[in-house]
PDB file of C-alpha atoms in Angstrom:
ATOM      1  CA  ASP A   1      16.673   3.322   4.542  1.00  0.00           C
ATOM      2  CA  VAL A   2      13.301   4.904   5.030  1.00  0.00           C
ATOM      3  CA  LYS A   3      11.711   3.880   8.277  1.00  0.00           C
ATOM      4  CA  VAL A   4       8.020   4.124   9.015  1.00  0.00           C
ATOM      5  CA  THR A   5       7.199   3.012  12.520  1.00  0.00           C
ATOM      6  CA  GLN A   6       3.799   2.235  13.936  1.00  0.00           C
ATOM      7  CA  SER A   7       3.580   2.356  17.701  1.00  0.00           C
ATOM      8  CA  SER A   8       1.884  -1.012  18.194  1.00  0.00           C
ATOM      9  CA  ARG A   9       1.750  -4.274  16.278  1.00  0.00           C
ATOM     10  CA  TYR A  10      -1.270  -5.549  18.185  1.00  0.00           C
ATOM     11  CA  LEU A  11      -3.999  -3.712  20.066  1.00  0.00           C
ATOM     12  CA  VAL A  12      -7.141  -4.914  21.789  1.00  0.00           C
ATOM     13  CA  LYS A  13      -9.699  -2.260  22.691  1.00  0.00           C
ATOM     14  CA  ARG A  14     -13.237  -2.222  23.983  1.00  0.00           C
ATOM     15  CA  THR A  15     -16.263  -0.969  22.087  1.00  0.00           C
ATOM     16  CA  GLY A  16     -16.753   2.741  22.645  1.00  0.00           C
ATOM     17  CA  GLU A  17     -13.148   3.470  23.570  1.00  0.00           C
ATOM     18  CA  LYS A  18     -11.227   6.264  21.900  1.00  0.00           C
ATOM     19  CA  VAL A  19      -8.259   4.700  20.140  1.00  0.00           C
ATOM     20  CA  PHE A  20      -5.081   6.330  18.896  1.00  0.00           C
ATOM     21  CA  LEU A  21      -2.818   4.690  16.326  1.00  0.00           C
ATOM     22  CA  GLU A  22       0.507   6.442  15.949  1.00  0.00           C
ATOM     23  CA  CYS A  23       2.852   6.531  12.990  1.00  0.00           C
ATOM     24  CA  VAL A  24       6.267   8.143  12.707  1.00  0.00           C
ATOM     25  CA  GLN A  25       8.519   8.445   9.655  1.00  0.00           C
ATOM     26  CA  ASP A  26      12.142   9.481   9.662  1.00  0.00           C
ATOM     27  CA  MET A  27      12.657  10.673   6.092  1.00  0.00           C
ATOM     28  CA  ASP A  28      11.068  14.126   6.175  1.00  0.00           C
ATOM     29  CA  HIS A  29       8.304  13.025   3.803  1.00  0.00           C
ATOM     30  CA  GLU A  30       5.551  15.519   3.134  1.00  0.00           C
ATOM     31  CA  ASN A  31       2.808  12.993   2.463  1.00  0.00           C
ATOM     32  CA  MET A  32       1.471  10.464   4.941  1.00  0.00           C
ATOM     33  CA  PHE A  33      -1.372   7.991   4.655  1.00  0.00           C
ATOM     34  CA  TRP A  34      -3.523   5.634   6.697  1.00  0.00           C
ATOM     35  CA  TYR A  35      -4.908   2.491   5.077  1.00  0.00           C
ATOM     36  CA  ARG A  36      -7.133  -0.239   6.348  1.00  0.00           C
ATOM     37  CA  GLN A  37      -6.511  -3.806   5.168  1.00  0.00           C
ATOM     38  CA  ASP A  38      -9.200  -6.487   5.260  1.00  0.00           C
ATOM     39  CA  PRO A  39      -9.087  -9.989   3.731  1.00  0.00           C
ATOM     40  CA  GLY A  40     -10.554 -10.031   0.245  1.00  0.00           C
ATOM     41  CA  LEU A  41     -10.782  -6.236   0.112  1.00  0.00           C
ATOM     42  CA  GLY A  42      -7.146  -5.238  -0.244  1.00  0.00           C
ATOM     43  CA  LEU A  43      -6.053  -1.909   1.199  1.00  0.00           C
ATOM     44  CA  ARG A  44      -8.394   1.041   1.367  1.00  0.00           C
ATOM     45  CA  LEU A  45      -7.391   4.635   2.020  1.00  0.00           C
ATOM     46  CA  ILE A  46      -8.853   6.182   5.167  1.00  0.00           C
ATOM     47  CA  TYR A  47      -7.148   9.596   5.356  1.00  0.00           C
ATOM     48  CA  PHE A  48      -4.046  11.279   4.077  1.00  0.00           C
ATOM     49  CA  SER A  49      -2.060  14.396   4.839  1.00  0.00           C
ATOM     50  CA  TYR A  50       0.205  16.446   2.571  1.00  0.00           C
ATOM     51  CA  ASP A  51       1.520  18.850   5.192  1.00  0.00           C
ATOM     52  CA  VAL A  52       1.434  19.632   8.875  1.00  0.00           C
ATOM     53  CA  LYS A  53      -2.131  20.246  10.053  1.00  0.00           C
ATOM     54  CA  MET A  54      -3.474  19.431   6.582  1.00  0.00           C
ATOM     55  CA  LYS A  55      -5.664  16.391   5.991  1.00  0.00           C
ATOM     56  CA  GLU A  56      -7.852  14.955   3.294  1.00  0.00           C
ATOM     57  CA  LYS A  57     -10.469  12.232   3.418  1.00  0.00           C
ATOM     58  CA  GLY A  58      -9.775   9.043   1.580  1.00  0.00           C
ATOM     59  CA  ASP A  59     -12.265   6.434   0.464  1.00  0.00           C
ATOM     60  CA  ILE A  60     -13.518   5.258   3.881  1.00  0.00           C
ATOM     61  CA  PRO A  61     -13.152   8.097   6.431  1.00  0.00           C
ATOM     62  CA  GLU A  62     -16.332   7.428   8.391  1.00  0.00           C
ATOM     63  CA  GLY A  63     -15.667   6.712  12.047  1.00  0.00           C
ATOM     64  CA  TYR A  64     -12.073   7.960  11.861  1.00  0.00           C
ATOM     65  CA  SER A  65     -10.200  11.209  12.259  1.00  0.00           C
ATOM     66  CA  VAL A  66      -6.519  12.100  11.994  1.00  0.00           C
ATOM     67  CA  SER A  67      -4.022  14.488  13.452  1.00  0.00           C
ATOM     68  CA  ARG A  68      -0.751  15.792  12.084  1.00  0.00           C
ATOM     69  CA  GLU A  69       0.843  18.269  14.443  1.00  0.00           C
ATOM     70  CA  LYS A  70       4.404  17.492  13.356  1.00  0.00           C
ATOM     71  CA  LYS A  71       5.731  16.576   9.964  1.00  0.00           C
ATOM     72  CA  GLU A  72       7.057  13.195  11.045  1.00  0.00           C
ATOM     73  CA  ARG A  73       3.982  12.028  12.952  1.00  0.00           C
ATOM     74  CA  PHE A  74       0.524  11.092  11.685  1.00  0.00           C
ATOM     75  CA  SER A  75      -2.089   9.747  14.073  1.00  0.00           C
ATOM     76  CA  LEU A  76      -5.264   7.874  13.292  1.00  0.00           C
ATOM     77  CA  ILE A  77      -8.063   8.291  15.805  1.00  0.00           C
ATOM     78  CA  LEU A  78     -11.069   6.077  16.276  1.00  0.00           C
ATOM     79  CA  GLU A  79     -13.432   8.365  18.135  1.00  0.00           C
ATOM     80  CA  SER A  80     -15.613   5.544  19.470  1.00  0.00           C
ATOM     81  CA  ALA A  81     -14.293   2.145  18.492  1.00  0.00           C
ATOM     82  CA  SER A  82     -16.750  -0.364  17.096  1.00  0.00           C
ATOM     83  CA  THR A  83     -16.371  -4.057  16.295  1.00  0.00           C
ATOM     84  CA  ASN A  84     -16.536  -3.367  12.562  1.00  0.00           C
ATOM     85  CA  GLN A  85     -13.302  -1.418  12.919  1.00  0.00           C
ATOM     86  CA  THR A  86     -11.453  -4.601  13.811  1.00  0.00           C
ATOM     87  CA  SER A  87      -8.831  -4.711  11.076  1.00  0.00           C
ATOM     88  CA  MET A  88      -5.208  -4.264  10.083  1.00  0.00           C
ATOM     89  CA  TYR A  89      -4.128  -0.640   9.844  1.00  0.00           C
ATOM     90  CA  LEU A  90      -1.158   0.393   7.743  1.00  0.00           C
ATOM     91  CA  CYS A  91       0.574   3.735   7.734  1.00  0.00           C
ATOM     92  CA  ALA A  92       2.621   4.932   4.764  1.00  0.00           C
ATOM     93  CA  SER A  93       4.643   7.949   3.747  1.00  0.00           C
ATOM     94  CA  ARG A  94       6.196   9.284   0.578  1.00  0.00           C
ATOM     95  CA  PRO A  95       7.942  12.460  -0.539  1.00  0.00           C
ATOM     96  CA  ILE A  96       6.511  14.908  -3.011  1.00  0.00           C
ATOM     97  CA  LEU A  97       7.573  13.668  -6.406  1.00  0.00           C
ATOM     98  CA  SER A  98       9.302  16.710  -7.820  1.00  0.00           C
ATOM     99  CA  GLY A  99      12.988  16.662  -7.150  1.00  0.00           C
ATOM    100  CA  THR A 100      13.071  13.204  -5.660  1.00  0.00           C
ATOM    101  CA  GLY A 101      12.018  10.902  -8.459  1.00  0.00           C
ATOM    102  CA  ILE A 102      10.441   8.643  -5.860  1.00  0.00           C
ATOM    103  CA  PRO A 103       6.791   7.929  -6.600  1.00  0.00           C
ATOM    104  CA  GLU A 104       6.351   4.971  -4.296  1.00  0.00           C
ATOM    105  CA  ALA A 105       5.091   4.896  -0.742  1.00  0.00           C
ATOM    106  CA  PHE A 106       6.912   3.325   2.203  1.00  0.00           C
ATOM    107  CA  PHE A 107       4.895   1.369   4.716  1.00  0.00           C
ATOM    108  CA  GLY A 108       4.979   0.673   8.415  1.00  0.00           C
ATOM    109  CA  GLN A 109       4.672  -2.848   9.758  1.00  0.00           C
ATOM    110  CA  GLY A 110       0.962  -2.587  10.465  1.00  0.00           C
ATOM    111  CA  THR A 111      -1.195  -2.560  13.585  1.00  0.00           C
ATOM    112  CA  ARG A 112      -3.685  -5.355  14.045  1.00  0.00           C
ATOM    113  CA  LEU A 113      -6.552  -3.833  16.004  1.00  0.00           C
ATOM    114  CA  THR A 114      -9.216  -5.950  17.636  1.00  0.00           C
ATOM    115  CA  VAL A 115     -12.282  -4.249  19.084  1.00  0.00           C
ATOM    116  CA  VAL A 116     -14.233  -6.402  21.527  1.00  0.00           C
TER     117      VAL A 116
ATOM    118  CA  ALA B   1     -12.380   6.847  -9.930  1.00  0.00           C
ATOM    119  CA  GLN B   2      -9.630   4.420 -10.643  1.00  0.00           C
ATOM    120  CA  THR B   3     -10.034   0.715 -10.016  1.00  0.00           C
ATOM    121  CA  VAL B   4      -7.490  -2.086  -9.868  1.00  0.00           C
ATOM    122  CA  THR B   5      -8.469  -5.705 -10.435  1.00  0.00           C
ATOM    123  CA  GLN B   6      -6.472  -8.785  -9.535  1.00  0.00           C
ATOM    124  CA  SER B   7      -8.436 -11.736 -10.820  1.00  0.00           C
ATOM    125  CA  GLN B   8      -6.379 -14.476  -9.149  1.00  0.00           C
ATOM    126  CA  PRO B   9      -7.050 -14.696  -5.396  1.00  0.00           C
ATOM    127  CA  GLU B  10      -4.450 -17.460  -5.101  1.00  0.00           C
ATOM    128  CA  MET B  11      -1.680 -18.908  -7.241  1.00  0.00           C
ATOM    129  CA  SER B  12       0.608 -21.855  -6.659  1.00  0.00           C
ATOM    130  CA  VAL B  13       3.928 -22.578  -8.339  1.00  0.00           C
ATOM    131  CA  GLN B  14       6.745 -25.065  -7.939  1.00  0.00           C
ATOM    132  CA  GLU B  15      10.028 -23.744  -6.647  1.00  0.00           C
ATOM    133  CA  ALA B  16      12.351 -22.655  -9.483  1.00  0.00           C
ATOM    134  CA  GLU B  17       9.506 -22.257 -11.953  1.00  0.00           C
ATOM    135  CA  THR B  18       8.020 -19.091 -13.412  1.00  0.00           C
ATOM    136  CA  VAL B  19       4.700 -17.581 -12.416  1.00  0.00           C
ATOM    137  CA  THR B  20       2.732 -14.617 -13.730  1.00  0.00           C
ATOM    138  CA  LEU B  21       0.335 -12.588 -11.621  1.00  0.00           C
ATOM    139  CA  SER B  22      -2.339 -10.611 -13.435  1.00  0.00           C
ATOM    140  CA  CYS B  23      -3.500  -7.060 -12.852  1.00  0.00           C
ATOM    141  CA  THR B  24      -5.797  -4.817 -14.834  1.00  0.00           C
ATOM    142  CA  TYR B  25      -6.789  -1.281 -14.034  1.00  0.00           C
ATOM    143  CA  ASP B  26      -9.221   1.322 -15.178  1.00  0.00           C
ATOM    144  CA  THR B  27      -8.372   5.004 -15.498  1.00  0.00           C
ATOM    145  CA  SER B  28      -9.053   7.945 -17.748  1.00  0.00           C
ATOM    146  CA  GLU B  29      -5.685   9.515 -16.963  1.00  0.00           C
ATOM    147  CA  SER B  30      -2.636   9.323 -19.172  1.00  0.00           C
ATOM    148  CA  ASP B  31       0.052   9.908 -16.551  1.00  0.00           C
ATOM    149  CA  TYR B  32       0.270   7.540 -13.627  1.00  0.00           C
ATOM    150  CA  TYR B  33       2.387   4.991 -11.820  1.00  0.00           C
ATOM    151  CA  LEU B  34       1.844   1.307 -11.289  1.00  0.00           C
ATOM    152  CA  PHE B  35       3.385  -0.787  -8.545  1.00  0.00           C
ATOM    153  CA  TRP B  36       3.633  -4.311  -7.303  1.00  0.00           C
ATOM    154  CA  TYR B  37       3.983  -4.655  -3.545  1.00  0.00           C
ATOM    155  CA  LYS B  38       4.758  -7.848  -1.665  1.00  0.00           C
ATOM    156  CA  GLN B  39       3.415  -8.549   1.814  1.00  0.00           C
ATOM    157  CA  PRO B  40       4.996 -11.578   3.511  1.00  0.00           C
ATOM    158  CA  PRO B  41       3.636 -13.013   6.777  1.00  0.00           C
ATOM    159  CA  SER B  42       5.601 -10.351   8.654  1.00  0.00           C
ATOM    160  CA  ARG B  43       2.999  -7.917   7.210  1.00  0.00           C
ATOM    161  CA  GLN B  44       5.650  -5.468   6.013  1.00  0.00           C
ATOM    162  CA  MET B  45       4.673  -4.104   2.615  1.00  0.00           C
ATOM    163  CA  ILE B  46       7.702  -4.195   0.343  1.00  0.00           C
ATOM    164  CA  LEU B  47       7.931  -2.554  -3.049  1.00  0.00           C
ATOM    165  CA  VAL B  48       8.776  -5.153  -5.693  1.00  0.00           C
ATOM    166  CA  ILE B  49       8.721  -3.089  -8.852  1.00  0.00           C
ATOM    167  CA  ARG B  50       7.296   0.118 -10.278  1.00  0.00           C
ATOM    168  CA  GLN B  51       6.397   1.319 -13.742  1.00  0.00           C
ATOM    169  CA  GLU B  52       5.917   4.846 -14.977  1.00  0.00           C
ATOM    170  CA  ALA B  53       3.121   4.995 -17.535  1.00  0.00           C
ATOM    171  CA  TYR B  54       5.091   7.266 -19.855  1.00  0.00           C
ATOM    172  CA  LYS B  55       7.820   4.653 -20.204  1.00  0.00           C
ATOM    173  CA  GLN B  56       7.257   2.073 -22.906  1.00  0.00           C
ATOM    174  CA  GLN B  57       9.998  -0.206 -21.664  1.00  0.00           C
ATOM    175  CA  ASN B  58       8.883  -2.811 -19.173  1.00  0.00           C
ATOM    176  CA  ALA B  59      10.467  -2.530 -15.741  1.00  0.00           C
ATOM    177  CA  THR B  60      12.743  -5.292 -14.494  1.00  0.00           C
ATOM    178  CA  GLU B  61      14.246  -5.956 -11.078  1.00  0.00           C
ATOM    179  CA  ASN B  62      16.360  -9.103 -10.979  1.00  0.00           C
ATOM    180  CA  ARG B  63      13.918 -12.057 -11.133  1.00  0.00           C
ATOM    181  CA  PHE B  64      10.884  -9.770 -11.271  1.00  0.00           C
ATOM    182  CA  SER B  65       9.613  -8.209 -14.464  1.00  0.00           C
ATOM    183  CA  VAL B  66       6.389  -6.677 -15.657  1.00  0.00           C
ATOM    184  CA  ASN B  67       4.407  -6.785 -18.858  1.00  0.00           C
ATOM    185  CA  PHE B  68       2.894  -3.324 -19.124  1.00  0.00           C
ATOM    186  CA  GLN B  69       0.258  -2.955 -21.817  1.00  0.00           C
ATOM    187  CA  LYS B  70      -0.971   0.628 -21.563  1.00  0.00           C
ATOM    188  CA  ALA B  71      -3.662   0.408 -24.222  1.00  0.00           C
ATOM    189  CA  ALA B  72      -5.069  -2.738 -22.668  1.00  0.00           C
ATOM    190  CA  LYS B  73      -4.605  -1.322 -19.156  1.00  0.00           C
ATOM    191  CA  SER B  74      -2.825  -4.443 -18.063  1.00  0.00           C
ATOM    192  CA  PHE B  75       0.140  -4.750 -15.707  1.00  0.00           C
ATOM    193  CA  SER B  76       1.213  -8.325 -14.992  1.00  0.00           C
ATOM    194  CA  LEU B  77       4.108  -9.415 -12.794  1.00  0.00           C
ATOM    195  CA  LYS B  78       6.376 -12.265 -13.805  1.00  0.00           C
ATOM    196  CA  ILE B  79       8.493 -13.986 -11.197  1.00  0.00           C
ATOM    197  CA  SER B  80      11.237 -16.171 -12.629  1.00  0.00           C
ATOM    198  CA  ASP B  81      13.055 -18.940 -10.763  1.00  0.00           C
ATOM    199  CA  SER B  82      10.562 -18.802  -7.899  1.00  0.00           C
ATOM    200  CA  GLN B  83      12.026 -19.126  -4.433  1.00  0.00           C
ATOM    201  CA  LEU B  84      10.444 -20.086  -1.128  1.00  0.00           C
ATOM    202  CA  GLY B  85      10.958 -16.535   0.077  1.00  0.00           C
ATOM    203  CA  ASP B  86       8.670 -15.269  -2.679  1.00  0.00           C
ATOM    204  CA  ALA B  87       5.656 -16.733  -0.873  1.00  0.00           C
ATOM    205  CA  ALA B  88       3.493 -13.758   0.104  1.00  0.00           C
ATOM    206  CA  MET B  89       0.481 -11.673  -0.766  1.00  0.00           C
ATOM    207  CA  TYR B  90       1.104  -9.558  -3.842  1.00  0.00           C
ATOM    208  CA  PHE B  91      -0.762  -6.332  -4.403  1.00  0.00           C
ATOM    209  CA  CYS B  92      -0.996  -4.362  -7.598  1.00  0.00           C
ATOM    210  CA  ALA B  93      -1.416  -0.627  -7.015  1.00  0.00           C
ATOM    211  CA  TYR B  94      -2.091   2.501  -9.043  1.00  0.00           C
ATOM    212  CA  ARG B  95      -1.208   6.099  -8.353  1.00  0.00           C
ATOM    213  CA  SER B  96      -2.101   9.171 -10.331  1.00  0.00           C
ATOM    214  CA  ASP B  97       0.693  11.469 -11.441  1.00  0.00           C
ATOM    215  CA  GLY B  98      -1.413  14.548 -10.924  1.00  0.00           C
ATOM    216  CA  GLY B  99       1.180  16.153  -8.684  1.00  0.00           C
ATOM    217  CA  GLY B 100      -0.974  15.924  -5.607  1.00  0.00           C
ATOM    218  CA  ALA B 101      -0.767  13.787  -2.516  1.00  0.00           C
ATOM    219  CA  ASP B 102      -2.960  11.067  -3.969  1.00  0.00           C
ATOM    220  CA  GLY B 103      -2.945   7.757  -2.212  1.00  0.00           C
ATOM    221  CA  LEU B 104      -2.579   4.387  -3.845  1.00  0.00           C
ATOM    222  CA  THR B 105      -5.492   2.399  -5.210  1.00  0.00           C
ATOM    223  CA  PHE B 106      -4.912  -1.282  -4.535  1.00  0.00           C
ATOM    224  CA  GLY B 107      -6.195  -4.495  -5.982  1.00  0.00           C
ATOM    225  CA  LYS B 108      -7.499  -7.151  -3.602  1.00  0.00           C
ATOM    226  CA  GLY B 109      -4.299  -9.132  -3.737  1.00  0.00           C
ATOM    227  CA  THR B 110      -3.030 -12.503  -4.924  1.00  0.00           C
ATOM    228  CA  HIS B 111      -1.791 -15.049  -2.437  1.00  0.00           C
ATOM    229  CA  LEU B 112       1.273 -16.730  -3.930  1.00  0.00           C
ATOM    230  CA  ILE B 113       2.193 -20.194  -2.671  1.00  0.00           C
ATOM    231  CA  ILE B 114       5.573 -21.694  -3.508  1.00  0.00           C
ATOM    232  CA  GLN B 115       5.652 -25.493  -3.509  1.00  0.00           C
ATOM    233  CA  PRO B 116       9.053 -26.934  -2.550  1.00  0.00           C
TER     234      PRO B 116
END
């Protein structure tokens, strides 16, 4: 089974702190994603990466950055955490479609971040 | 940009009965994928069912089936013989088949309650 692991299920950070959310996948997937989930808004794409050191902005990148130094690891960085970044963060991965026939993404268990 | 609309914030059904969750989407593309994901209280996003737009036949997975109407841009999920374990948030999601690393576009979700 594909396993996507997020380093923390719960985090509490102070305003202004630099926050790192880590995600690791064990299936050699090329594509990795970070989503933010808020009640009544569904999931929104923050950033994604299609290869090591490559990244693309999603729909709501402001206030976030990402790092992908290794294929299996994709980190989300909150440069200076603010209270409006209190949310659930979900990491996902999926292979490139060609040759795999797998179009769906596989998700981690989520990190609930509270910024106080 | 694509949009996904789930018009039912919450649905309730008696155990063993059938329930249908609605989803409509807007796109100008002809090749894409549609998904239903389930998110129980554990927060783990689980793929329920997927549909390739080029396939006319509706996808089925055990008690879960979809009614895919491409011209109407509608993608509803039917759950037959509802079980207590089906209680969860259900998200409809869209993904382009453009060959890139596109992320998923999600609806806002439907909270499904199963009455014993």
